[in-house]
Amino acid sequence: DAASDVSEVATALLVVAVGVHLVALIAYSVMTRAAMGVDRRKLSLLRLVRIQLVTRAVTSVVPGGAAAGPAVGIRLMTNAGVTAIGATTALASAAVVSAFVLNALLWLALVVSIPAFGFNALYVVAALVGIITMMVIGLLLVSLVEGESRIERLVGRLLVRLGRDPHRVLRALRQFGERLEALLADRRLVARLIGWASANWLLDAFSLWLILRAFGISVHPVGVLVAFGVANLLAAVPITPGGVGIVEWAYIPVLVTFGAPLDETALAVAVYRVVQLAFPVVLGALSYAWITIERRIVQPAMS
């Protein structure tokens, strides 16, 4: 039955959906580059897109990828000439703004959908994950911006107990707090970051809607946005790499709540996850090979 459904899919819509998803990835890179400040002059958008594809690939396939992916991204960005503080601030700012926008989109969609389409228990789970995530992020931001001395004392004591020299780490932490405070004070920049984060999420959700339509599934755009928000918030729970299993478990019942047929929806979600997860992993592997080859060619030439 699944093979029969695949043979009847609208291929043109699938191709457009892949293209839309790529544009969404580029929008995220534009947001990250905007958060770099003066360091963005050292890194072209094309190179940053490649680096973030590598970051996303590592995040999606490695256990604990939420920590491993950004670490790889920072290393590749510093290899390209960006300062460590600039790279860290840009990635952290992009992640914070992206999480904030996703929560805002989900709450807006829920406000519209619950009166019209009813309630689902998954909404509560996703809302709790979102609230906890934003509370943790908020406490960290306040601590870094307004409570630097307290954070520095805690980190310093921990490093001393571990037998490490705390001065270098504390200096980096202080610089990070100063850069973050300056970024948050720039309202125009924050507005730009929110705009690009919104473009990233909405284009990604539009890609899901296109794939559903390719399988002949008609779901109200608000329902697609609710399912998208719930699934991506639950994907933040670090249980499986890339949220495999968790995301699919969230997408299918929510979409069915909005009237989508179960069998076709399961197949459409599987195809969407290939586009959202597997396809960027392949692109990330190719990007890492490109970056590695480029560095080996450029460095001998410069020396």
Coordinates of C-alpha atoms in Angstrom, one line a residue:
D1 CA 0.0 0.0 0.0
A2 CA 2.8 2.4 0.8
A3 CA 4.5 1.7 -2.5
S4 CA 1.3 2.4 -4.3
D5 CA 0.9 5.7 -2.4
V6 CA 4.5 6.7 -3.3
S7 CA 3.8 6.0 -7.0
E8 CA 0.9 8.5 -6.9
V9 CA 2.7 11.3 -5.1
A10 CA 3.0 14.7 -6.8
T11 CA 6.7 14.8 -7.5
A12 CA 6.7 18.4 -8.4
L13 CA 5.4 19.4 -5.0
L14 CA 8.1 17.3 -3.3
V15 CA 10.8 19.0 -5.3
V16 CA 9.5 22.4 -4.3
A17 CA 9.3 21.3 -0.7
V18 CA 13.0 20.3 -0.7
G19 CA 13.8 23.7 -2.3
V20 CA 11.8 25.5 0.4
H21 CA 13.5 23.6 3.1
L22 CA 16.9 24.6 1.8
V23 CA 15.8 28.2 1.8
A24 CA 14.8 27.8 5.4
L25 CA 18.3 26.6 6.2
I26 CA 19.8 29.6 4.5
A27 CA 17.5 31.9 6.5
Y28 CA 18.9 30.4 9.7
S29 CA 22.5 31.0 8.5
V30 CA 21.6 34.6 7.6
M31 CA 20.3 35.1 11.1
T32 CA 23.5 33.6 12.6
R33 CA 25.7 35.8 10.5
A34 CA 23.8 38.9 11.5
A35 CA 24.5 38.0 15.2
M36 CA 28.2 37.9 14.6
G37 CA 28.6 41.7 14.5
V38 CA 31.9 42.8 13.0
D39 CA 33.1 39.1 12.8
R40 CA 30.7 38.5 9.9
R41 CA 33.1 40.2 7.5
K42 CA 35.5 37.3 8.0
L43 CA 33.0 34.6 7.0
S44 CA 30.9 34.5 3.7
L45 CA 27.3 33.4 3.8
L46 CA 28.1 30.4 1.6
R47 CA 30.8 29.2 3.9
L48 CA 28.6 29.7 7.0
V49 CA 25.8 27.7 5.3
R50 CA 28.2 24.8 4.8
I51 CA 29.4 25.1 8.4
Q52 CA 25.8 25.0 9.7
L53 CA 25.0 22.0 7.6
V54 CA 27.9 20.2 9.2
T55 CA 26.7 21.4 12.6
R56 CA 23.2 20.2 11.9
A57 CA 24.4 16.8 10.7
V58 CA 26.4 16.2 13.8
T59 CA 23.5 17.4 16.0
S60 CA 21.2 14.9 14.2
V61 CA 23.3 11.8 14.3
V62 CA 25.4 11.9 17.5
P63 CA 24.1 11.2 21.0
G64 CA 24.2 14.5 22.9
G65 CA 24.3 16.2 19.6
A66 CA 22.9 19.5 21.0
A67 CA 26.3 20.0 22.6
A68 CA 28.5 18.3 20.0
G69 CA 27.0 20.1 17.0
P70 CA 27.7 23.7 18.2
A71 CA 31.1 22.6 19.4
V72 CA 32.0 21.5 15.9
G73 CA 30.4 24.6 14.4
I74 CA 32.5 26.9 16.7
R75 CA 35.7 25.0 15.7
L76 CA 35.0 25.4 12.0
M77 CA 34.1 29.1 12.4
T78 CA 37.3 29.8 14.3
N79 CA 39.3 28.0 11.6
A80 CA 37.7 30.4 9.1
G81 CA 39.0 33.4 11.1
V82 CA 36.0 34.2 13.4
T83 CA 36.9 34.8 17.0
A84 CA 35.8 32.2 19.5
I85 CA 33.7 34.7 21.4
G86 CA 32.1 35.9 18.1
A87 CA 31.3 32.4 17.1
T88 CA 29.9 31.4 20.5
T89 CA 27.8 34.5 20.8
A90 CA 26.4 34.2 17.3
L91 CA 25.4 30.5 17.7
A92 CA 24.0 31.1 21.2
S93 CA 22.0 34.2 20.1
A94 CA 20.6 32.4 17.1
A95 CA 19.6 29.4 19.2
V96 CA 17.9 31.6 21.8
V97 CA 16.0 33.7 19.3
S98 CA 15.0 30.6 17.3
A99 CA 13.6 28.9 20.5
F100 CA 11.7 32.1 21.4
V101 CA 10.1 32.4 18.0
L102 CA 9.1 28.8 17.8
N103 CA 7.4 29.1 21.2
A104 CA 5.6 32.2 20.1
L105 CA 4.4 30.6 16.8
L106 CA 3.1 27.6 18.7
W107 CA 1.2 29.6 21.3
L108 CA -0.3 31.8 18.6
A109 CA -1.4 28.8 16.6
L110 CA -2.9 27.1 19.7
V111 CA -4.9 30.3 20.5
V112 CA -6.4 30.1 17.1
S113 CA -6.8 26.3 16.8
I114 CA -8.2 25.2 20.2
P115 CA -11.6 27.0 19.9
A116 CA -12.0 25.8 16.3
F117 CA -10.5 22.3 16.3
G118 CA -10.4 21.1 19.9
F119 CA -7.7 20.1 22.4
N120 CA -5.0 17.4 22.3
A121 CA -3.0 16.2 25.3
L122 CA 0.2 16.6 23.4
Y123 CA -0.3 20.4 23.5
V124 CA 0.2 20.3 27.3
V125 CA 3.5 18.3 27.0
A126 CA 4.8 20.6 24.3
A127 CA 3.8 23.7 26.2
L128 CA 5.5 22.5 29.3
V129 CA 8.7 21.7 27.4
G130 CA 8.6 25.2 25.8
I131 CA 8.0 26.9 29.1
I132 CA 10.8 25.1 30.9
T133 CA 13.1 25.7 27.9
M134 CA 12.4 29.5 27.9
M135 CA 12.7 29.7 31.7
V136 CA 16.1 28.0 31.6
I137 CA 17.3 30.3 28.8
G138 CA 15.9 33.4 30.5
L139 CA 17.7 32.5 33.8
L140 CA 21.0 31.9 31.9
L141 CA 20.7 35.2 30.0
V142 CA 19.9 37.2 33.2
S143 CA 22.8 35.4 35.0
L144 CA 25.3 36.2 32.2
V145 CA 24.2 39.8 31.6
E146 CA 23.4 41.0 35.2
G147 CA 25.0 38.4 37.5
E148 CA 28.4 38.0 35.9
S149 CA 30.3 38.2 39.2
R150 CA 28.2 35.4 40.8
I151 CA 28.6 33.1 37.7
E152 CA 32.3 33.8 37.6
R153 CA 32.7 32.9 41.3
L154 CA 30.8 29.6 40.8
V155 CA 32.8 28.7 37.6
G156 CA 36.0 29.7 39.3
R157 CA 35.4 27.5 42.3
L158 CA 34.5 24.6 40.0
L159 CA 37.7 25.0 37.9
V160 CA 39.9 25.3 41.0
R161 CA 38.4 22.0 42.4
L162 CA 39.1 20.4 39.0
G163 CA 42.7 21.6 39.2
R164 CA 42.4 23.9 36.2
D165 CA 43.5 27.5 35.8
P166 CA 40.2 29.6 35.9
H167 CA 41.6 32.9 34.5
R168 CA 41.3 32.1 30.8
V169 CA 37.8 30.6 31.1
L170 CA 36.6 33.5 33.3
R171 CA 38.0 36.1 30.8
A172 CA 36.2 34.3 28.0
L173 CA 33.0 34.1 30.0
R174 CA 33.2 37.9 30.8
Q175 CA 33.7 38.7 27.1
F176 CA 30.8 36.5 26.2
G177 CA 28.5 38.3 28.7
E178 CA 29.6 41.7 27.4
R179 CA 29.0 40.7 23.7
L180 CA 25.6 39.2 24.6
E181 CA 24.6 42.4 26.5
A182 CA 25.5 44.6 23.6
L183 CA 23.6 42.4 21.2
L184 CA 20.4 42.5 23.3
A185 CA 20.7 46.2 23.6
D186 CA 20.5 46.6 19.8
R187 CA 16.8 46.6 19.2
R188 CA 17.1 46.8 15.4
L189 CA 19.4 43.8 15.4
V190 CA 17.1 41.8 17.7
A191 CA 14.2 42.6 15.3
R192 CA 16.2 41.3 12.4
L193 CA 17.1 38.1 14.2
I194 CA 13.4 37.6 15.1
G195 CA 12.5 38.2 11.4
W196 CA 15.0 35.7 10.1
A197 CA 14.1 33.1 12.7
S198 CA 10.4 33.5 11.8
A199 CA 11.3 33.0 8.1
N200 CA 13.3 29.8 9.0
W201 CA 10.4 28.2 11.0
L202 CA 7.6 29.3 8.7
L203 CA 9.4 28.1 5.6
D204 CA 10.1 24.8 7.2
A205 CA 6.5 24.4 8.2
F206 CA 5.5 25.4 4.6
S207 CA 7.7 22.5 3.4
L208 CA 5.7 20.1 5.6
W209 CA 2.5 21.5 4.2
L210 CA 3.7 21.0 0.6
I211 CA 4.7 17.4 1.3
L212 CA 1.2 16.7 2.8
R213 CA -0.4 18.2 -0.3
A214 CA 1.9 16.0 -2.5
F215 CA 0.2 13.0 -0.9
G216 CA -3.2 14.5 -1.4
I217 CA -3.6 15.4 2.3
S218 CA -5.4 18.7 3.0
V219 CA -4.8 20.1 6.5
H220 CA -5.6 23.6 7.6
P221 CA -2.4 25.7 7.8
V222 CA -3.1 26.4 11.5
G223 CA -3.2 22.7 12.1
V224 CA 0.1 22.2 10.2
L225 CA 1.7 25.0 12.3
V226 CA 0.4 23.4 15.6
A227 CA 1.8 20.0 14.7
F228 CA 5.1 21.6 13.5
G229 CA 5.5 23.6 16.8
V230 CA 4.6 20.6 19.0
A231 CA 7.0 18.3 17.2
N232 CA 9.9 20.7 17.1
L233 CA 9.5 21.6 20.8
L234 CA 9.5 17.9 21.8
A235 CA 12.6 17.4 19.5
A236 CA 14.5 19.6 22.0
V237 CA 14.2 16.9 24.6
P238 CA 17.7 15.2 24.4
I239 CA 16.5 11.6 24.3
T240 CA 17.3 10.5 20.7
P241 CA 19.6 12.0 18.1
G242 CA 17.6 14.4 16.0
G243 CA 14.5 13.6 17.9
V244 CA 14.0 10.4 15.9
G245 CA 10.8 8.6 17.1
I246 CA 9.7 11.5 19.3
V247 CA 9.1 13.9 16.4
E248 CA 7.1 11.3 14.4
W249 CA 5.1 10.3 17.4
A250 CA 4.1 14.0 17.8
Y251 CA 3.4 14.9 14.1
I252 CA 1.1 12.0 13.2
P253 CA -1.6 12.2 16.0
V254 CA -1.7 16.0 15.9
L255 CA -2.2 16.1 12.1
V256 CA -4.9 13.3 12.5
T257 CA -6.6 15.5 15.0
F258 CA -7.0 18.1 12.3
G259 CA -8.6 15.6 9.9
A260 CA -5.6 14.0 8.1
P261 CA -6.0 10.3 7.2
L262 CA -3.7 8.1 9.4
D263 CA -2.0 5.9 6.8
E264 CA -1.2 8.7 4.2
T265 CA -0.1 11.0 7.0
A266 CA 2.3 8.4 8.4
L267 CA 3.9 8.1 5.0
A268 CA 4.0 11.8 4.3
V269 CA 5.6 12.5 7.7
A270 CA 8.2 9.8 7.0
V271 CA 9.1 11.6 3.7
Y272 CA 9.2 15.0 5.4
R273 CA 11.6 13.6 8.0
V274 CA 13.8 12.4 5.2
V275 CA 13.8 16.0 3.8
Q276 CA 14.2 17.6 7.3
L277 CA 16.7 15.1 8.8
A278 CA 18.4 12.7 6.4
F279 CA 18.9 15.2 3.5
P280 CA 20.7 17.8 5.6
V281 CA 22.9 15.0 7.1
V282 CA 24.0 14.1 3.6
L283 CA 24.6 17.7 2.7
G284 CA 26.5 18.2 6.0
A285 CA 28.8 15.3 5.2
L286 CA 29.5 16.7 1.7
S287 CA 30.0 20.2 3.2
Y288 CA 32.5 18.9 5.7
A289 CA 34.4 17.2 2.9
W290 CA 34.3 20.5 0.9
I291 CA 35.6 22.5 3.9
T292 CA 38.4 20.0 4.6
I293 CA 39.6 19.9 1.0
E294 CA 39.4 23.7 0.7
R295 CA 41.5 24.1 3.9
R296 CA 44.1 21.7 2.7
I297 CA 44.4 23.5 -0.6
V298 CA 44.4 27.1 0.7
Q299 CA 46.7 26.6 3.7
P300 CA 49.7 25.2 1.7
A301 CA 49.1 28.0 -0.9
M302 CA 49.3 30.7 1.8
S303 CA 52.4 29.2 3.4

